[in-house]
Amino acid sequence: SSLKSMAIMSDEKKAERDIAFGFAKVAVLLSENMHRVVALDTMKRNVIWSMNLNSGASWHKIVHGGQFISLNDPHGNGGVNDHEMLAMSYIEGASSSSVEWKCVDGLSGRIFSRDTSPVKASISQIVPLRTSSHQPHLHDSSGCRQVALLVHSDNTVSVIPDTSRSRAIVDEAVAAGKNGLFVHSIDKHTGEFRSQIV
């Protein structure tokens, strides 16, 4: 009976099931030269969505995954099917620089939230962190389940998105380690390897 019902399931219901159970396989690709993100359906081999990024940016990065932070998640499954990601663009100015970011659903291309955050020093490392997929959506307050901890060349750190919720995720990551949270970077000019505790 259940096999029969699956066989006659509508395409819409099948797509909903595939997304809910993690069967949907989408390759999200970044072209820094074209300043564009493209998502491909790996089964149908077609473009599902694409998104232009800031063409004046020095670089772009996609941030997804990372150390899971529960924030008291009762389910404890780590948000393994989380589709949210950050698309980040670094805009370098003569007197100031900034990171333009978008919180995106990797399956549909829907932009949940976006903003531009000023940065005072160049970025030497990006540490991905995320919160549970069971937490309520955070997009009304420019939040995102995916968080990026930025390590700067002057040994300071900042967080994207810059919200109290994102800072709480970083605080919990620091508290979760026996000795805190360590980040590492390499100075390309001097060859110096740096370890830093957050």
mmCIF file with all atom_site columns, C-alpha atoms in Angstrom:
data_model
loop_
_atom_site.group_PDB
_atom_site.id
_atom_site.type_symbol
_atom_site.label_atom_id
_atom_site.label_alt_id
_atom_site.label_comp_id
_atom_site.label_asym_id
_atom_site.label_entity_id
_atom_site.label_seq_id
_atom_site.pdbx_PDB_ins_code
_atom_site.Cartn_x
_atom_site.Cartn_y
_atom_site.Cartn_z
_atom_site.occupancy
_atom_site.B_iso_or_equiv
_atom_site.pdbx_formal_charge
_atom_site.auth_seq_id
_atom_site.auth_comp_id
_atom_site.auth_asym_id
_atom_site.auth_atom_id
_atom_site.pdbx_PDB_model_num
ATOM 1   C CA . SER A 1 1   ? 0.000  0.000  0.000   1.00 0.00 ? 1   SER A CA 1
ATOM 2   C CA . SER A 1 2   ? 2.751  2.471  0.901   1.00 0.00 ? 2   SER A CA 1
ATOM 3   C CA . LEU A 1 3   ? 4.712  1.598  -2.274  1.00 0.00 ? 3   LEU A CA 1
ATOM 4   C CA . LYS A 1 4   ? 1.585  2.168  -4.334  1.00 0.00 ? 4   LYS A CA 1
ATOM 5   C CA . SER A 1 5   ? 0.969  5.541  -2.681  1.00 0.00 ? 5   SER A CA 1
ATOM 6   C CA . MET A 1 6   ? 4.596  6.576  -3.333  1.00 0.00 ? 6   MET A CA 1
ATOM 7   C CA . ALA A 1 7   ? 4.272  5.598  -6.986  1.00 0.00 ? 7   ALA A CA 1
ATOM 8   C CA . ILE A 1 8   ? 1.256  7.842  -7.493  1.00 0.00 ? 8   ILE A CA 1
ATOM 9   C CA . MET A 1 9   ? 2.611  10.705 -5.407  1.00 0.00 ? 9   MET A CA 1
ATOM 10  C CA . SER A 1 10  ? 2.535  14.064 -7.187  1.00 0.00 ? 10  SER A CA 1
ATOM 11  C CA . ASP A 1 11  ? 5.778  15.623 -8.367  1.00 0.00 ? 11  ASP A CA 1
ATOM 12  C CA . GLU A 1 12  ? 5.198  18.448 -5.876  1.00 0.00 ? 12  GLU A CA 1
ATOM 13  C CA . LYS A 1 13  ? 4.878  15.962 -2.979  1.00 0.00 ? 13  LYS A CA 1
ATOM 14  C CA . LYS A 1 14  ? 7.982  14.070 -4.175  1.00 0.00 ? 14  LYS A CA 1
ATOM 15  C CA . ALA A 1 15  ? 9.982  17.309 -4.248  1.00 0.00 ? 15  ALA A CA 1
ATOM 16  C CA . GLU A 1 16  ? 8.701  18.185 -0.763  1.00 0.00 ? 16  GLU A CA 1
ATOM 17  C CA . ARG A 1 17  ? 9.708  14.708 0.495   1.00 0.00 ? 17  ARG A CA 1
ATOM 18  C CA . ASP A 1 18  ? 13.147 14.937 -1.117  1.00 0.00 ? 18  ASP A CA 1
ATOM 19  C CA . ILE A 1 19  ? 13.835 18.271 0.571   1.00 0.00 ? 19  ILE A CA 1
ATOM 20  C CA . ALA A 1 20  ? 12.496 17.107 3.964   1.00 0.00 ? 20  ALA A CA 1
ATOM 21  C CA . PHE A 1 21  ? 14.598 13.920 4.013   1.00 0.00 ? 21  PHE A CA 1
ATOM 22  C CA . GLY A 1 22  ? 17.753 15.289 2.438   1.00 0.00 ? 22  GLY A CA 1
ATOM 23  C CA . PHE A 1 23  ? 17.417 13.470 -0.908  1.00 0.00 ? 23  PHE A CA 1
ATOM 24  C CA . ALA A 1 24  ? 17.618 16.706 -2.907  1.00 0.00 ? 24  ALA A CA 1
ATOM 25  C CA . LYS A 1 25  ? 21.171 17.036 -4.192  1.00 0.00 ? 25  LYS A CA 1
ATOM 26  C CA . VAL A 1 26  ? 22.129 20.484 -5.353  1.00 0.00 ? 26  VAL A CA 1
ATOM 27  C CA . ALA A 1 27  ? 25.660 21.560 -6.179  1.00 0.00 ? 27  ALA A CA 1
ATOM 28  C CA . VAL A 1 28  ? 26.123 25.246 -5.331  1.00 0.00 ? 28  VAL A CA 1
ATOM 29  C CA . LEU A 1 29  ? 29.064 26.650 -7.286  1.00 0.00 ? 29  LEU A CA 1
ATOM 30  C CA . LEU A 1 30  ? 30.817 29.994 -6.996  1.00 0.00 ? 30  LEU A CA 1
ATOM 31  C CA . SER A 1 31  ? 32.568 31.751 -9.867  1.00 0.00 ? 31  SER A CA 1
ATOM 32  C CA . GLU A 1 32  ? 34.686 34.559 -8.467  1.00 0.00 ? 32  GLU A CA 1
ATOM 33  C CA . ASN A 1 33  ? 35.602 35.732 -11.984 1.00 0.00 ? 33  ASN A CA 1
ATOM 34  C CA . MET A 1 34  ? 31.949 35.993 -13.034 1.00 0.00 ? 34  MET A CA 1
ATOM 35  C CA . HIS A 1 35  ? 30.831 37.295 -9.589  1.00 0.00 ? 35  HIS A CA 1
ATOM 36  C CA . ARG A 1 36  ? 28.052 34.708 -9.611  1.00 0.00 ? 36  ARG A CA 1
ATOM 37  C CA . VAL A 1 37  ? 26.661 31.745 -7.674  1.00 0.00 ? 37  VAL A CA 1
ATOM 38  C CA . VAL A 1 38  ? 25.004 28.954 -9.675  1.00 0.00 ? 38  VAL A CA 1
ATOM 39  C CA . ALA A 1 39  ? 23.049 25.968 -8.283  1.00 0.00 ? 39  ALA A CA 1
ATOM 40  C CA . LEU A 1 40  ? 22.829 22.769 -10.320 1.00 0.00 ? 40  LEU A CA 1
ATOM 41  C CA . ASP A 1 41  ? 20.433 19.866 -9.821  1.00 0.00 ? 41  ASP A CA 1
ATOM 42  C CA . THR A 1 42  ? 22.810 16.896 -9.799  1.00 0.00 ? 42  THR A CA 1
ATOM 43  C CA . MET A 1 43  ? 20.159 14.423 -11.000 1.00 0.00 ? 43  MET A CA 1
ATOM 44  C CA . LYS A 1 44  ? 18.477 16.463 -13.734 1.00 0.00 ? 44  LYS A CA 1
ATOM 45  C CA . ARG A 1 45  ? 21.731 18.277 -14.619 1.00 0.00 ? 45  ARG A CA 1
ATOM 46  C CA . ASN A 1 46  ? 20.155 21.679 -15.035 1.00 0.00 ? 46  ASN A CA 1
ATOM 47  C CA . VAL A 1 47  ? 20.552 25.104 -13.428 1.00 0.00 ? 47  VAL A CA 1
ATOM 48  C CA . ILE A 1 48  ? 18.002 25.556 -10.649 1.00 0.00 ? 48  ILE A CA 1
ATOM 49  C CA . TRP A 1 49  ? 18.896 29.101 -9.682  1.00 0.00 ? 49  TRP A CA 1
ATOM 50  C CA . SER A 1 50  ? 21.653 31.654 -9.980  1.00 0.00 ? 50  SER A CA 1
ATOM 51  C CA . MET A 1 51  ? 22.539 34.841 -8.139  1.00 0.00 ? 51  MET A CA 1
ATOM 52  C CA . ASN A 1 52  ? 24.752 37.763 -9.072  1.00 0.00 ? 52  ASN A CA 1
ATOM 53  C CA . LEU A 1 53  ? 27.218 39.046 -6.495  1.00 0.00 ? 53  LEU A CA 1
ATOM 54  C CA . ASN A 1 54  ? 28.836 42.473 -6.172  1.00 0.00 ? 54  ASN A CA 1
ATOM 55  C CA . SER A 1 55  ? 31.037 42.880 -9.263  1.00 0.00 ? 55  SER A CA 1
ATOM 56  C CA . GLY A 1 56  ? 33.242 45.430 -7.464  1.00 0.00 ? 56  GLY A CA 1
ATOM 57  C CA . ALA A 1 57  ? 34.261 42.969 -4.734  1.00 0.00 ? 57  ALA A CA 1
ATOM 58  C CA . SER A 1 58  ? 37.869 41.845 -4.211  1.00 0.00 ? 58  SER A CA 1
ATOM 59  C CA . TRP A 1 59  ? 36.703 38.299 -3.447  1.00 0.00 ? 59  TRP A CA 1
ATOM 60  C CA . HIS A 1 60  ? 33.627 36.168 -2.767  1.00 0.00 ? 60  HIS A CA 1
ATOM 61  C CA . LYS A 1 61  ? 33.143 33.164 -0.475  1.00 0.00 ? 61  LYS A CA 1
ATOM 62  C CA . ILE A 1 62  ? 30.346 30.715 0.270   1.00 0.00 ? 62  ILE A CA 1
ATOM 63  C CA . VAL A 1 63  ? 30.106 29.705 3.930   1.00 0.00 ? 63  VAL A CA 1
ATOM 64  C CA . HIS A 1 64  ? 28.203 26.542 4.840   1.00 0.00 ? 64  HIS A CA 1
ATOM 65  C CA . GLY A 1 65  ? 28.461 24.017 7.641   1.00 0.00 ? 65  GLY A CA 1
ATOM 66  C CA . GLY A 1 66  ? 31.026 24.149 10.382  1.00 0.00 ? 66  GLY A CA 1
ATOM 67  C CA . GLN A 1 67  ? 30.926 23.375 14.057  1.00 0.00 ? 67  GLN A CA 1
ATOM 68  C CA . PHE A 1 68  ? 27.340 22.782 15.150  1.00 0.00 ? 68  PHE A CA 1
ATOM 69  C CA . ILE A 1 69  ? 26.139 24.881 18.076  1.00 0.00 ? 69  ILE A CA 1
ATOM 70  C CA . SER A 1 70  ? 22.958 23.577 19.696  1.00 0.00 ? 70  SER A CA 1
ATOM 71  C CA . LEU A 1 71  ? 21.692 26.623 21.618  1.00 0.00 ? 71  LEU A CA 1
ATOM 72  C CA . ASN A 1 72  ? 19.788 24.075 23.741  1.00 0.00 ? 72  ASN A CA 1
ATOM 73  C CA . ASP A 1 73  ? 18.458 22.115 20.754  1.00 0.00 ? 73  ASP A CA 1
ATOM 74  C CA . PRO A 1 74  ? 16.229 19.371 22.214  1.00 0.00 ? 74  PRO A CA 1
ATOM 75  C CA . HIS A 1 75  ? 16.569 17.233 19.070  1.00 0.00 ? 75  HIS A CA 1
ATOM 76  C CA . GLY A 1 76  ? 20.373 17.137 19.107  1.00 0.00 ? 76  GLY A CA 1
ATOM 77  C CA . ASN A 1 77  ? 20.689 16.093 15.470  1.00 0.00 ? 77  ASN A CA 1
ATOM 78  C CA . GLY A 1 78  ? 23.051 18.888 14.514  1.00 0.00 ? 78  GLY A CA 1
ATOM 79  C CA . GLY A 1 79  ? 20.936 20.420 11.757  1.00 0.00 ? 79  GLY A CA 1
ATOM 80  C CA . VAL A 1 80  ? 22.492 18.086 9.205   1.00 0.00 ? 80  VAL A CA 1
ATOM 81  C CA . ASN A 1 81  ? 19.930 18.911 6.494   1.00 0.00 ? 81  ASN A CA 1
ATOM 82  C CA . ASP A 1 82  ? 20.278 22.653 6.860   1.00 0.00 ? 82  ASP A CA 1
ATOM 83  C CA . HIS A 1 83  ? 20.189 24.363 3.480   1.00 0.00 ? 83  HIS A CA 1
ATOM 84  C CA . GLU A 1 84  ? 21.073 27.872 4.608   1.00 0.00 ? 84  GLU A CA 1
ATOM 85  C CA . MET A 1 85  ? 24.405 29.335 3.560   1.00 0.00 ? 85  MET A CA 1
ATOM 86  C CA . LEU A 1 86  ? 26.111 32.713 3.470   1.00 0.00 ? 86  LEU A CA 1
ATOM 87  C CA . ALA A 1 87  ? 27.329 34.248 0.237   1.00 0.00 ? 87  ALA A CA 1
ATOM 88  C CA . MET A 1 88  ? 29.933 36.855 1.202   1.00 0.00 ? 88  MET A CA 1
ATOM 89  C CA . SER A 1 89  ? 31.627 39.550 -0.883  1.00 0.00 ? 89  SER A CA 1
ATOM 90  C CA . TYR A 1 90  ? 34.579 41.598 0.391   1.00 0.00 ? 90  TYR A CA 1
ATOM 91  C CA . ILE A 1 91  ? 34.474 45.213 -0.825  1.00 0.00 ? 91  ILE A CA 1
ATOM 92  C CA . GLU A 1 92  ? 37.749 47.041 -0.306  1.00 0.00 ? 92  GLU A CA 1
ATOM 93  C CA . GLY A 1 93  ? 37.610 50.823 -0.214  1.00 0.00 ? 93  GLY A CA 1
ATOM 94  C CA . ALA A 1 94  ? 40.248 53.530 0.018   1.00 0.00 ? 94  ALA A CA 1
ATOM 95  C CA . SER A 1 95  ? 39.228 54.556 3.541   1.00 0.00 ? 95  SER A CA 1
ATOM 96  C CA . SER A 1 96  ? 37.019 51.658 4.659   1.00 0.00 ? 96  SER A CA 1
ATOM 97  C CA . SER A 1 97  ? 36.108 48.098 3.722   1.00 0.00 ? 97  SER A CA 1
ATOM 98  C CA . SER A 1 98  ? 32.987 46.010 4.185   1.00 0.00 ? 98  SER A CA 1
ATOM 99  C CA . VAL A 1 99  ? 31.498 42.556 3.739   1.00 0.00 ? 99  VAL A CA 1
ATOM 100 C CA . GLU A 1 100 ? 28.274 42.343 1.784   1.00 0.00 ? 100 GLU A CA 1
ATOM 101 C CA . TRP A 1 101 ? 26.445 39.129 2.748   1.00 0.00 ? 101 TRP A CA 1
ATOM 102 C CA . LYS A 1 102 ? 23.313 37.249 1.791   1.00 0.00 ? 102 LYS A CA 1
ATOM 103 C CA . CYS A 1 103 ? 21.685 34.409 3.724   1.00 0.00 ? 103 CYS A CA 1
ATOM 104 C CA . VAL A 1 104 ? 20.453 32.044 1.004   1.00 0.00 ? 104 VAL A CA 1
ATOM 105 C CA . ASP A 1 105 ? 18.484 28.809 0.814   1.00 0.00 ? 105 ASP A CA 1
ATOM 106 C CA . GLY A 1 106 ? 20.858 26.593 -1.173  1.00 0.00 ? 106 GLY A CA 1
ATOM 107 C CA . LEU A 1 107 ? 18.007 24.541 -2.673  1.00 0.00 ? 107 LEU A CA 1
ATOM 108 C CA . SER A 1 108 ? 15.794 27.336 -3.960  1.00 0.00 ? 108 SER A CA 1
ATOM 109 C CA . GLY A 1 109 ? 18.040 30.423 -4.101  1.00 0.00 ? 109 GLY A CA 1
ATOM 110 C CA . ARG A 1 110 ? 15.613 32.337 -1.896  1.00 0.00 ? 110 ARG A CA 1
ATOM 111 C CA . ILE A 1 111 ? 17.400 35.176 -0.099  1.00 0.00 ? 111 ILE A CA 1
ATOM 112 C CA . PHE A 1 112 ? 16.248 35.191 3.522   1.00 0.00 ? 112 PHE A CA 1
ATOM 113 C CA . SER A 1 113 ? 18.240 38.204 4.677   1.00 0.00 ? 113 SER A CA 1
ATOM 114 C CA . ARG A 1 114 ? 21.069 40.455 3.521   1.00 0.00 ? 114 ARG A CA 1
ATOM 115 C CA . ASP A 1 115 ? 23.164 43.292 4.803   1.00 0.00 ? 115 ASP A CA 1
ATOM 116 C CA . THR A 1 116 ? 26.544 44.993 4.595   1.00 0.00 ? 116 THR A CA 1
ATOM 117 C CA . SER A 1 117 ? 28.882 44.961 7.592   1.00 0.00 ? 117 SER A CA 1
ATOM 118 C CA . PRO A 1 118 ? 31.891 47.269 7.943   1.00 0.00 ? 118 PRO A CA 1
ATOM 119 C CA . VAL A 1 119 ? 35.281 45.690 8.678   1.00 0.00 ? 119 VAL A CA 1
ATOM 120 C CA . LYS A 1 120 ? 38.256 47.557 10.143  1.00 0.00 ? 120 LYS A CA 1
ATOM 121 C CA . ALA A 1 121 ? 41.047 45.207 9.013   1.00 0.00 ? 121 ALA A CA 1
ATOM 122 C CA . SER A 1 122 ? 41.488 42.667 6.216   1.00 0.00 ? 122 SER A CA 1
ATOM 123 C CA . ILE A 1 123 ? 40.145 39.144 6.777   1.00 0.00 ? 123 ILE A CA 1
ATOM 124 C CA . SER A 1 124 ? 42.703 36.379 7.271   1.00 0.00 ? 124 SER A CA 1
ATOM 125 C CA . GLN A 1 125 ? 40.378 33.485 8.200   1.00 0.00 ? 125 GLN A CA 1
ATOM 126 C CA . ILE A 1 126 ? 36.663 32.588 8.016   1.00 0.00 ? 126 ILE A CA 1
ATOM 127 C CA . VAL A 1 127 ? 35.365 30.084 10.581  1.00 0.00 ? 127 VAL A CA 1
ATOM 128 C CA . PRO A 1 128 ? 31.938 28.616 9.754   1.00 0.00 ? 128 PRO A CA 1
ATOM 129 C CA . LEU A 1 129 ? 29.498 28.019 12.623  1.00 0.00 ? 129 LEU A CA 1
ATOM 130 C CA . ARG A 1 130 ? 25.839 27.093 12.483  1.00 0.00 ? 130 ARG A CA 1
ATOM 131 C CA . THR A 1 131 ? 22.853 26.692 14.725  1.00 0.00 ? 131 THR A CA 1
ATOM 132 C CA . SER A 1 132 ? 20.190 24.018 14.717  1.00 0.00 ? 132 SER A CA 1
ATOM 133 C CA . SER A 1 133 ? 17.758 23.629 11.832  1.00 0.00 ? 133 SER A CA 1
ATOM 134 C CA . HIS A 1 134 ? 15.073 23.187 14.505  1.00 0.00 ? 134 HIS A CA 1
ATOM 135 C CA . GLN A 1 135 ? 15.460 26.739 15.746  1.00 0.00 ? 135 GLN A CA 1
ATOM 136 C CA . PRO A 1 136 ? 12.808 29.175 14.486  1.00 0.00 ? 136 PRO A CA 1
ATOM 137 C CA . HIS A 1 137 ? 13.664 31.130 11.355  1.00 0.00 ? 137 HIS A CA 1
ATOM 138 C CA . LEU A 1 138 ? 15.717 34.179 12.184  1.00 0.00 ? 138 LEU A CA 1
ATOM 139 C CA . HIS A 1 139 ? 15.365 36.141 8.990   1.00 0.00 ? 139 HIS A CA 1
ATOM 140 C CA . ASP A 1 140 ? 13.117 38.944 10.211  1.00 0.00 ? 140 ASP A CA 1
ATOM 141 C CA . SER A 1 141 ? 15.990 40.333 12.285  1.00 0.00 ? 141 SER A CA 1
ATOM 142 C CA . SER A 1 142 ? 18.671 40.018 9.557   1.00 0.00 ? 142 SER A CA 1
ATOM 143 C CA . GLY A 1 143 ? 19.727 36.712 11.087  1.00 0.00 ? 143 GLY A CA 1
ATOM 144 C CA . CYS A 1 144 ? 20.765 33.416 9.574   1.00 0.00 ? 144 CYS A CA 1
ATOM 145 C CA . ARG A 1 145 ? 21.309 29.887 10.884  1.00 0.00 ? 145 ARG A CA 1
ATOM 146 C CA . GLN A 1 146 ? 24.689 29.952 9.150   1.00 0.00 ? 146 GLN A CA 1
ATOM 147 C CA . VAL A 1 147 ? 27.232 32.175 10.892  1.00 0.00 ? 147 VAL A CA 1
ATOM 148 C CA . ALA A 1 148 ? 30.759 33.205 9.890   1.00 0.00 ? 148 ALA A CA 1
ATOM 149 C CA . LEU A 1 149 ? 33.359 34.162 12.483  1.00 0.00 ? 149 LEU A CA 1
ATOM 150 C CA . LEU A 1 150 ? 35.847 36.476 10.751  1.00 0.00 ? 150 LEU A CA 1
ATOM 151 C CA . VAL A 1 151 ? 39.444 36.612 11.971  1.00 0.00 ? 151 VAL A CA 1
ATOM 152 C CA . HIS A 1 152 ? 41.117 39.871 10.954  1.00 0.00 ? 152 HIS A CA 1
ATOM 153 C CA . SER A 1 153 ? 44.748 40.672 10.191  1.00 0.00 ? 153 SER A CA 1
ATOM 154 C CA . ASP A 1 154 ? 44.958 42.796 13.374  1.00 0.00 ? 154 ASP A CA 1
ATOM 155 C CA . ASN A 1 155 ? 43.991 39.709 15.475  1.00 0.00 ? 155 ASN A CA 1
ATOM 156 C CA . THR A 1 156 ? 40.460 40.930 16.165  1.00 0.00 ? 156 THR A CA 1
ATOM 157 C CA . VAL A 1 157 ? 37.325 38.944 15.333  1.00 0.00 ? 157 VAL A CA 1
ATOM 158 C CA . SER A 1 158 ? 33.869 39.861 14.109  1.00 0.00 ? 158 SER A CA 1
ATOM 159 C CA . VAL A 1 159 ? 30.767 37.887 13.231  1.00 0.00 ? 159 VAL A CA 1
ATOM 160 C CA . ILE A 1 160 ? 28.495 37.793 10.173  1.00 0.00 ? 160 ILE A CA 1
ATOM 161 C CA . PRO A 1 161 ? 25.562 38.371 10.509  1.00 0.00 ? 161 PRO A CA 1
ATOM 162 C CA . ASP A 1 162 ? 26.331 40.835 13.295  1.00 0.00 ? 162 ASP A CA 1
ATOM 163 C CA . THR A 1 163 ? 23.365 40.041 15.549  1.00 0.00 ? 163 THR A CA 1
ATOM 164 C CA . SER A 1 164 ? 22.993 39.127 19.209  1.00 0.00 ? 164 SER A CA 1
ATOM 165 C CA . ARG A 1 165 ? 21.935 35.614 18.132  1.00 0.00 ? 165 ARG A CA 1
ATOM 166 C CA . SER A 1 166 ? 25.113 35.173 16.046  1.00 0.00 ? 166 SER A CA 1
ATOM 167 C CA . ARG A 1 167 ? 27.257 36.406 18.944  1.00 0.00 ? 167 ARG A CA 1
ATOM 168 C CA . ALA A 1 168 ? 25.496 33.882 21.224  1.00 0.00 ? 168 ALA A CA 1
ATOM 169 C CA . ILE A 1 169 ? 26.443 31.101 18.770  1.00 0.00 ? 169 ILE A CA 1
ATOM 170 C CA . VAL A 1 170 ? 30.096 32.216 18.919  1.00 0.00 ? 170 VAL A CA 1
ATOM 171 C CA . ASP A 1 171 ? 29.963 32.401 22.733  1.00 0.00 ? 171 ASP A CA 1
ATOM 172 C CA . GLU A 1 172 ? 28.579 28.855 22.895  1.00 0.00 ? 172 GLU A CA 1
ATOM 173 C CA . ALA A 1 173 ? 31.297 27.601 20.509  1.00 0.00 ? 173 ALA A CA 1
ATOM 174 C CA . VAL A 1 174 ? 33.925 29.122 22.791  1.00 0.00 ? 174 VAL A CA 1
ATOM 175 C CA . ALA A 1 175 ? 32.308 27.546 25.878  1.00 0.00 ? 175 ALA A CA 1
ATOM 176 C CA . ALA A 1 176 ? 31.924 24.129 24.183  1.00 0.00 ? 176 ALA A CA 1
ATOM 177 C CA . GLY A 1 177 ? 35.669 23.529 23.879  1.00 0.00 ? 177 GLY A CA 1
ATOM 178 C CA . LYS A 1 178 ? 37.711 22.403 26.866  1.00 0.00 ? 178 LYS A CA 1
ATOM 179 C CA . ASN A 1 179 ? 40.267 25.117 26.136  1.00 0.00 ? 179 ASN A CA 1
ATOM 180 C CA . GLY A 1 180 ? 38.052 27.529 24.210  1.00 0.00 ? 180 GLY A CA 1
ATOM 181 C CA . LEU A 1 181 ? 37.888 28.040 20.455  1.00 0.00 ? 181 LEU A CA 1
ATOM 182 C CA . PHE A 1 182 ? 41.169 28.260 18.551  1.00 0.00 ? 182 PHE A CA 1
ATOM 183 C CA . VAL A 1 183 ? 41.485 29.759 15.068  1.00 0.00 ? 183 VAL A CA 1
ATOM 184 C CA . HIS A 1 184 ? 44.514 29.694 12.807  1.00 0.00 ? 184 HIS A CA 1
ATOM 185 C CA . SER A 1 185 ? 45.788 31.823 9.953   1.00 0.00 ? 185 SER A CA 1
ATOM 186 C CA . ILE A 1 186 ? 48.901 32.260 7.840   1.00 0.00 ? 186 ILE A CA 1
ATOM 187 C CA . ASP A 1 187 ? 50.397 35.617 6.928   1.00 0.00 ? 187 ASP A CA 1
ATOM 188 C CA . LYS A 1 188 ? 51.215 35.128 3.230   1.00 0.00 ? 188 LYS A CA 1
ATOM 189 C CA . HIS A 1 189 ? 53.770 37.955 3.215   1.00 0.00 ? 189 HIS A CA 1
ATOM 190 C CA . THR A 1 190 ? 55.848 36.848 6.207   1.00 0.00 ? 190 THR A CA 1
ATOM 191 C CA . GLY A 1 191 ? 55.028 33.118 6.196   1.00 0.00 ? 191 GLY A CA 1
ATOM 192 C CA . GLU A 1 192 ? 54.024 33.409 9.840   1.00 0.00 ? 192 GLU A CA 1
ATOM 193 C CA . PHE A 1 193 ? 51.544 30.821 11.191  1.00 0.00 ? 193 PHE A CA 1
ATOM 194 C CA . ARG A 1 194 ? 49.271 32.243 13.862  1.00 0.00 ? 194 ARG A CA 1
ATOM 195 C CA . SER A 1 195 ? 47.109 30.454 16.423  1.00 0.00 ? 195 SER A CA 1
ATOM 196 C CA . GLN A 1 196 ? 44.644 32.539 18.344  1.00 0.00 ? 196 GLN A CA 1
ATOM 197 C CA . ILE A 1 197 ? 42.141 31.748 21.078  1.00 0.00 ? 197 ILE A CA 1
ATOM 198 C CA . VAL A 1 198 ? 38.799 33.511 20.687  1.00 0.00 ? 198 VAL A CA 1
#
